[in-house]
Short mmCIF file of C-alpha atoms in Angstrom, two decimals:
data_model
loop_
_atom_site.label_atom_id
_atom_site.label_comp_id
_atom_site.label_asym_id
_atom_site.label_seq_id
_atom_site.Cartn_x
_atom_site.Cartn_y
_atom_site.Cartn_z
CA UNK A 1 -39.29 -86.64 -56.49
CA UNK A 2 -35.45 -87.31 -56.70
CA UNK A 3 -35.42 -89.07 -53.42
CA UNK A 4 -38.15 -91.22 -54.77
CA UNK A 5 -35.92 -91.78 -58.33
CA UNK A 6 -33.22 -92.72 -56.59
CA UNK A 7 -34.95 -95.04 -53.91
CA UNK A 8 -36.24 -96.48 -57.63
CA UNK A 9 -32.15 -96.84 -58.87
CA UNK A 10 -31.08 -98.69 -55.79
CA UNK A 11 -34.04 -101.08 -55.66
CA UNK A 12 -33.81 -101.89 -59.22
CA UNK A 13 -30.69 -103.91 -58.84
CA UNK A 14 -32.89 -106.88 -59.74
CA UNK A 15 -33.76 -104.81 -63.09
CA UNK A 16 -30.02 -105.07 -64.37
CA UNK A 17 -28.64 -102.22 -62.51
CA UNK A 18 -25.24 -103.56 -61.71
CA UNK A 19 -24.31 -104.21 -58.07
CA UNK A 20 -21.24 -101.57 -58.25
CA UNK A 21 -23.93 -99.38 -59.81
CA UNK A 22 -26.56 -99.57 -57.34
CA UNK A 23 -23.77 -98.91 -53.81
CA UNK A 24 -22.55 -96.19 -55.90
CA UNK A 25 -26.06 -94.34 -56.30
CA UNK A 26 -27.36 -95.72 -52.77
CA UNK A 27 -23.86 -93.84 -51.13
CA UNK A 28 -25.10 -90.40 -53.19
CA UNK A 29 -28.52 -90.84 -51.29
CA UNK A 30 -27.20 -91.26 -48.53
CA UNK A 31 -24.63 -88.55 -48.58
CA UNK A 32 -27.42 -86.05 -49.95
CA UNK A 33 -29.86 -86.83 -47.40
CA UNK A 34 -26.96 -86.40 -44.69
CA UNK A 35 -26.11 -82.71 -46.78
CA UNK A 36 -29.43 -81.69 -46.80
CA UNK A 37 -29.46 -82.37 -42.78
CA UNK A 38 -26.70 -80.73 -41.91
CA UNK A 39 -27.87 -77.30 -43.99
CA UNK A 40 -31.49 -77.63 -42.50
CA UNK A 41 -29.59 -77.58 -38.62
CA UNK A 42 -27.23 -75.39 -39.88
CA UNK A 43 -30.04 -72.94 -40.44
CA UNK A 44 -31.96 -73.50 -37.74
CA UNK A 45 -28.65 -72.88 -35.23
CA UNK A 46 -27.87 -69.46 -37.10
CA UNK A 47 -31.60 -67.99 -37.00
CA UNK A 48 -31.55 -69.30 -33.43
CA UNK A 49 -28.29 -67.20 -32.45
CA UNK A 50 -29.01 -64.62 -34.21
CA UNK A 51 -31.90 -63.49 -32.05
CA UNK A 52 -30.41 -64.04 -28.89
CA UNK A 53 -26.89 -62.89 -29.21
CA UNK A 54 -26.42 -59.26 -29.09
CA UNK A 55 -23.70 -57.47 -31.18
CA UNK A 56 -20.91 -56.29 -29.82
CA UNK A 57 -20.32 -52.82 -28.78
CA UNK A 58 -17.81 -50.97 -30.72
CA UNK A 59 -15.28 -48.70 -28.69
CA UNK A 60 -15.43 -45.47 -28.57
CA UNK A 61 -14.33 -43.74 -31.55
CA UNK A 62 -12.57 -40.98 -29.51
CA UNK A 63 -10.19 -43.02 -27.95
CA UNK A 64 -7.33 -43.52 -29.70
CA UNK A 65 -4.17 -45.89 -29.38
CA UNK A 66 -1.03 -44.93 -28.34
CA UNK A 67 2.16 -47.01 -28.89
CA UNK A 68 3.89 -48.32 -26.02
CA UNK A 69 6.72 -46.22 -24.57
CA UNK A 70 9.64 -47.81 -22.96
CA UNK A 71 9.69 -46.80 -19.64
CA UNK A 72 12.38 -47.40 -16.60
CA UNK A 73 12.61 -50.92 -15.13
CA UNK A 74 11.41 -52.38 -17.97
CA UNK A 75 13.22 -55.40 -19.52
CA UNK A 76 14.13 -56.24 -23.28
CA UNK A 77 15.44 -58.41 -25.43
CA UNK A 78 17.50 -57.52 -28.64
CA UNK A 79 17.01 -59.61 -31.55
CA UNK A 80 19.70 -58.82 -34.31
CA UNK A 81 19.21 -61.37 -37.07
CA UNK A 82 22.03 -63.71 -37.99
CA UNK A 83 24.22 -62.46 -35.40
CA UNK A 84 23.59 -64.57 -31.85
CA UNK A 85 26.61 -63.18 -30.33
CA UNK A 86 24.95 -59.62 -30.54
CA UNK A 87 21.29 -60.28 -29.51
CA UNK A 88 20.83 -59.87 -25.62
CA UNK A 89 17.80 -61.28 -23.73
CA UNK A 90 16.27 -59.79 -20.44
CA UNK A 91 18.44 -56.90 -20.00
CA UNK A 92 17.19 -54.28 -17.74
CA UNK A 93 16.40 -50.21 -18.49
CA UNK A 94 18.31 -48.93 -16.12
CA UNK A 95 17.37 -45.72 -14.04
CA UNK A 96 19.04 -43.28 -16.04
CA UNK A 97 16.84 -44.60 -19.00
CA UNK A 98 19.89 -46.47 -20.69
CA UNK A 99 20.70 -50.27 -21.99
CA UNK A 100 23.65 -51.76 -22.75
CA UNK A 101 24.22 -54.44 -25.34
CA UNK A 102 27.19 -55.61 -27.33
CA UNK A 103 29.08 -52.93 -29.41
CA UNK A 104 26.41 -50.55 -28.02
CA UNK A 105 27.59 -49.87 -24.43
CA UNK A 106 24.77 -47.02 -24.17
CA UNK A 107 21.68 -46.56 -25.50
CA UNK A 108 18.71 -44.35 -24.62
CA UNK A 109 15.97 -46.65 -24.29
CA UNK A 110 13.10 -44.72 -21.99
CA UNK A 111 10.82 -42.60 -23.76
CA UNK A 112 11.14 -44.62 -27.19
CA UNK A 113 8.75 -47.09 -28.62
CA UNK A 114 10.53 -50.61 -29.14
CA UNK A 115 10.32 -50.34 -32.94
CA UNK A 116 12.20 -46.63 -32.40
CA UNK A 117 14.89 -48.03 -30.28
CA UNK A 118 15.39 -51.09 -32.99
CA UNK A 119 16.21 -47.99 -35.46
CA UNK A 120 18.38 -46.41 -33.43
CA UNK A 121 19.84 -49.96 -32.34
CA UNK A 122 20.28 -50.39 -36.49
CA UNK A 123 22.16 -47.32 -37.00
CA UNK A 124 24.67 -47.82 -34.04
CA UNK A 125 25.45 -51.13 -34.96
CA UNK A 126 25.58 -50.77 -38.95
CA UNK A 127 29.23 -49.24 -38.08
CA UNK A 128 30.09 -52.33 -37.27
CA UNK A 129 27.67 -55.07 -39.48
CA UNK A 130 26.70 -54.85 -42.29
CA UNK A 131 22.87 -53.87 -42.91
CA UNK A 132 21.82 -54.91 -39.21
CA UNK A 133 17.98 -56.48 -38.63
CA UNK A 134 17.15 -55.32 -35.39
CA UNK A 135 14.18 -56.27 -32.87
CA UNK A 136 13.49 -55.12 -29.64
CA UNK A 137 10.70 -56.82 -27.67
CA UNK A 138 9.78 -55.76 -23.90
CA UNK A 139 9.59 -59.08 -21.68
CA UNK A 140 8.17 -56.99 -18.56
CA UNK A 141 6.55 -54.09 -18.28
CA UNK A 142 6.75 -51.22 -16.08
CA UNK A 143 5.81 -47.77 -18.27
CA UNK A 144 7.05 -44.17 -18.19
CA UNK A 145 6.67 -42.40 -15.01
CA UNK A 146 3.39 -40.89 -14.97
CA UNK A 147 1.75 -43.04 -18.01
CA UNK A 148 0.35 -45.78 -15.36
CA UNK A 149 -3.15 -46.50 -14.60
CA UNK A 150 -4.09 -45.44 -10.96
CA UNK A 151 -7.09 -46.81 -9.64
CA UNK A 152 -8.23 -45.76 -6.11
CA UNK A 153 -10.99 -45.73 -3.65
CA UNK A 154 -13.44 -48.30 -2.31
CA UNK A 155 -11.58 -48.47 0.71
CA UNK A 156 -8.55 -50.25 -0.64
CA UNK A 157 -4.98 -49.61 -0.91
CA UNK A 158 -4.35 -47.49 -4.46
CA UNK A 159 -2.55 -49.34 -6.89
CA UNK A 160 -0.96 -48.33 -10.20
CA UNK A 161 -1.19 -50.55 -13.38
CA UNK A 162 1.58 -50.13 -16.40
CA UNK A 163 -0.17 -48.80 -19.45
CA UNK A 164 -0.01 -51.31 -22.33
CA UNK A 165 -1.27 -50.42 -25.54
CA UNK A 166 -5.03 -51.63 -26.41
CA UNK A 167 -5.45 -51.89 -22.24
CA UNK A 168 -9.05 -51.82 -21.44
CA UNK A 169 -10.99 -50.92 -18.04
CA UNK A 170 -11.73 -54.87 -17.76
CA UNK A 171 -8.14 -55.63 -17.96
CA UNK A 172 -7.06 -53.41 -15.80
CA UNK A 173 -9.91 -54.37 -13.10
CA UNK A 174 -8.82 -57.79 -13.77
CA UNK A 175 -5.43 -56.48 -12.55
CA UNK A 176 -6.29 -55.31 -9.31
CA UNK A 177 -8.37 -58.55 -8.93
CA UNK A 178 -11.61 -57.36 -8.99
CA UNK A 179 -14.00 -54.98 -6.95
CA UNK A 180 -12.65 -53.64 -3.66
CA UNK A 181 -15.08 -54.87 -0.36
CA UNK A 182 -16.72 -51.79 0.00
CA UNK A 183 -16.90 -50.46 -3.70
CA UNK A 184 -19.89 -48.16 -4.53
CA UNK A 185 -19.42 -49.92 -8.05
CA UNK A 186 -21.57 -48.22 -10.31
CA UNK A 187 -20.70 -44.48 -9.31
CA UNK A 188 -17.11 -45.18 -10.46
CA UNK A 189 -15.21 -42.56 -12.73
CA UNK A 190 -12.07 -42.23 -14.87
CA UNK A 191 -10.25 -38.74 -14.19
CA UNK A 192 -8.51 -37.89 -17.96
CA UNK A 193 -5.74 -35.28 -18.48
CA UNK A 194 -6.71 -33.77 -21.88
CA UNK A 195 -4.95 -30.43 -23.33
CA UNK A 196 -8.24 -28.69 -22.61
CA UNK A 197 -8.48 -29.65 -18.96
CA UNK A 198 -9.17 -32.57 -16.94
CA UNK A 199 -12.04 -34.39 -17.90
CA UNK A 200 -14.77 -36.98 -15.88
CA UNK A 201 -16.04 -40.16 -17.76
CA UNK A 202 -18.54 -42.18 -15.40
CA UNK A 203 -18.43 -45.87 -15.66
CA UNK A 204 -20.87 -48.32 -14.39
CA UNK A 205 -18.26 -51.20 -12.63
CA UNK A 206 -20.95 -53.32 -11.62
CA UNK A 207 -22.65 -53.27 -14.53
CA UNK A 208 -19.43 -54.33 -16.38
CA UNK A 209 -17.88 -56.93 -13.99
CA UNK A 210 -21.46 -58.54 -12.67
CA UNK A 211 -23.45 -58.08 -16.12
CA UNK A 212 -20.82 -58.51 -18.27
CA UNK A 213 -22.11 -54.44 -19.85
CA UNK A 214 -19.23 -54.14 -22.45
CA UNK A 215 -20.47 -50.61 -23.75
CA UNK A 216 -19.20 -50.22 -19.91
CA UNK A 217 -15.17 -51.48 -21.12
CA UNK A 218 -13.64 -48.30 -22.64
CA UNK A 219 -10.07 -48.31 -23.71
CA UNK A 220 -7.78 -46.56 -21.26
CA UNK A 221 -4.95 -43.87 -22.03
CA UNK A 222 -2.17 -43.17 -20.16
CA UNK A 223 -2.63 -41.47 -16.73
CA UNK A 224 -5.82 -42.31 -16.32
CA UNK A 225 -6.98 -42.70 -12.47
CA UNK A 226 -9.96 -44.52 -12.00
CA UNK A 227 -12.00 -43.60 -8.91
CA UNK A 228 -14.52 -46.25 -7.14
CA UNK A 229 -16.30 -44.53 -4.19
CA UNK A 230 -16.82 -46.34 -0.96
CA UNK A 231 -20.16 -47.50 -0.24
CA UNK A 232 -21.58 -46.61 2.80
CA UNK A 233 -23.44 -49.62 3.80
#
């Protein structure tokens, strides 16, 4: 029925509805015809995905985040805001753990989170400026000894990944570029160091890498080593 009154308005122009009148009432059929399109696709589209997209998979509630630890070989940079001549970019943790930056000429770095060694930073330098603003980012990443990923088996040369925070089995097989030659994908396991023991956590890397199975990409923790046997045919 309002469609119909409204066709009525626009033809009526000849009834004294003024010309201004009539394209201003013509554009508001148009533009609710056009509204009323969109919504109706709109619709469509979202009972459409909704049946063939899947949720996602929530990660495991057991795994919990740690914060990235500053490890040797590693490389920072030292924000201190307002002061130029102090901030240092791409400086190296040196083997004995330490960095050197202006009016700090050694600093324990290794073992700290970034955020930690910006507090300690803070308090060396506030005998010197006044009420420092310190950053510390890491530009590269190598980890505490012992806190990298080690994946091994399939019949490829073992490699060790730097633990990041929030680093997933999918990142680090994207790492390692891929699944070794002669992987025996889907009997693959993750050896954990827990304080009760050492504990096994099968995980299906076909099922991940070829399906795309992301109940299959758990968060890792540090000092994991992921095993992939080697297939036998």
């Amino acid at each position: 029925m309002k469609k119909t009154t409204i066709y009525q308005l626009v033809s009526g122009d000849r009834a004294g509805v003024p010309g201004r009148l009539a394209r201003r009432v013509r554009a508001y059929n148009i533009g609710f015809v056009s509204l009323f399109g969109l919504l109706a696709a709109g619709g469509l589209a979202g009972c459409s995905n909704s049946s063939s997209i899947a949720p996602p998979v929530a990660a495991a509630s057991s795994n919990v985040s740690l914060p990235y630890k500053i490890g040797p070989g590693d490389t920072l940079s030292v924000f201190v805001y307002g002061s130029p001549d102090l901030s240092v970019h791409g400086i190296p943790v040196r083997p004995d753990g330490r960095i050197a930056i202006p009016l700090v000429p050694s600093i324990v770095a290794v073992g700290k989170t970034p955020r930690e060694l910006g507090v300690d930073i803070t308090h060396k330098l506030s005998k010197f400026v006044r009420d420092p603003n310190v950053t510390v980012i890491v530009d590269s990443f190598h980890g505490m000894l012992g806190s990298a990923i080690r994946v091994i088996g399939g019949g490829a040369k073992p490699v060790a990944v730097p633990y990041v925070d929030h680093i997933t089995l999918l990142d680090v097989m994207t790492e390692i570029g891929g699944l070794p030659q002669f992987a025996a994908a889907n009997d693959a396991y993750i050896i954990r160091h827990t304080a009760t023991g050492d504990k096994k956590i099968p995980v299906k890397l076909g099922a991940l890498i070829n399906r795309g199975a992301m109940s299959q990409d758990i968060q890792m923790m540090p000092g994991d080593i992921l095993v992939i046997p080697q297939t036998m045919f």
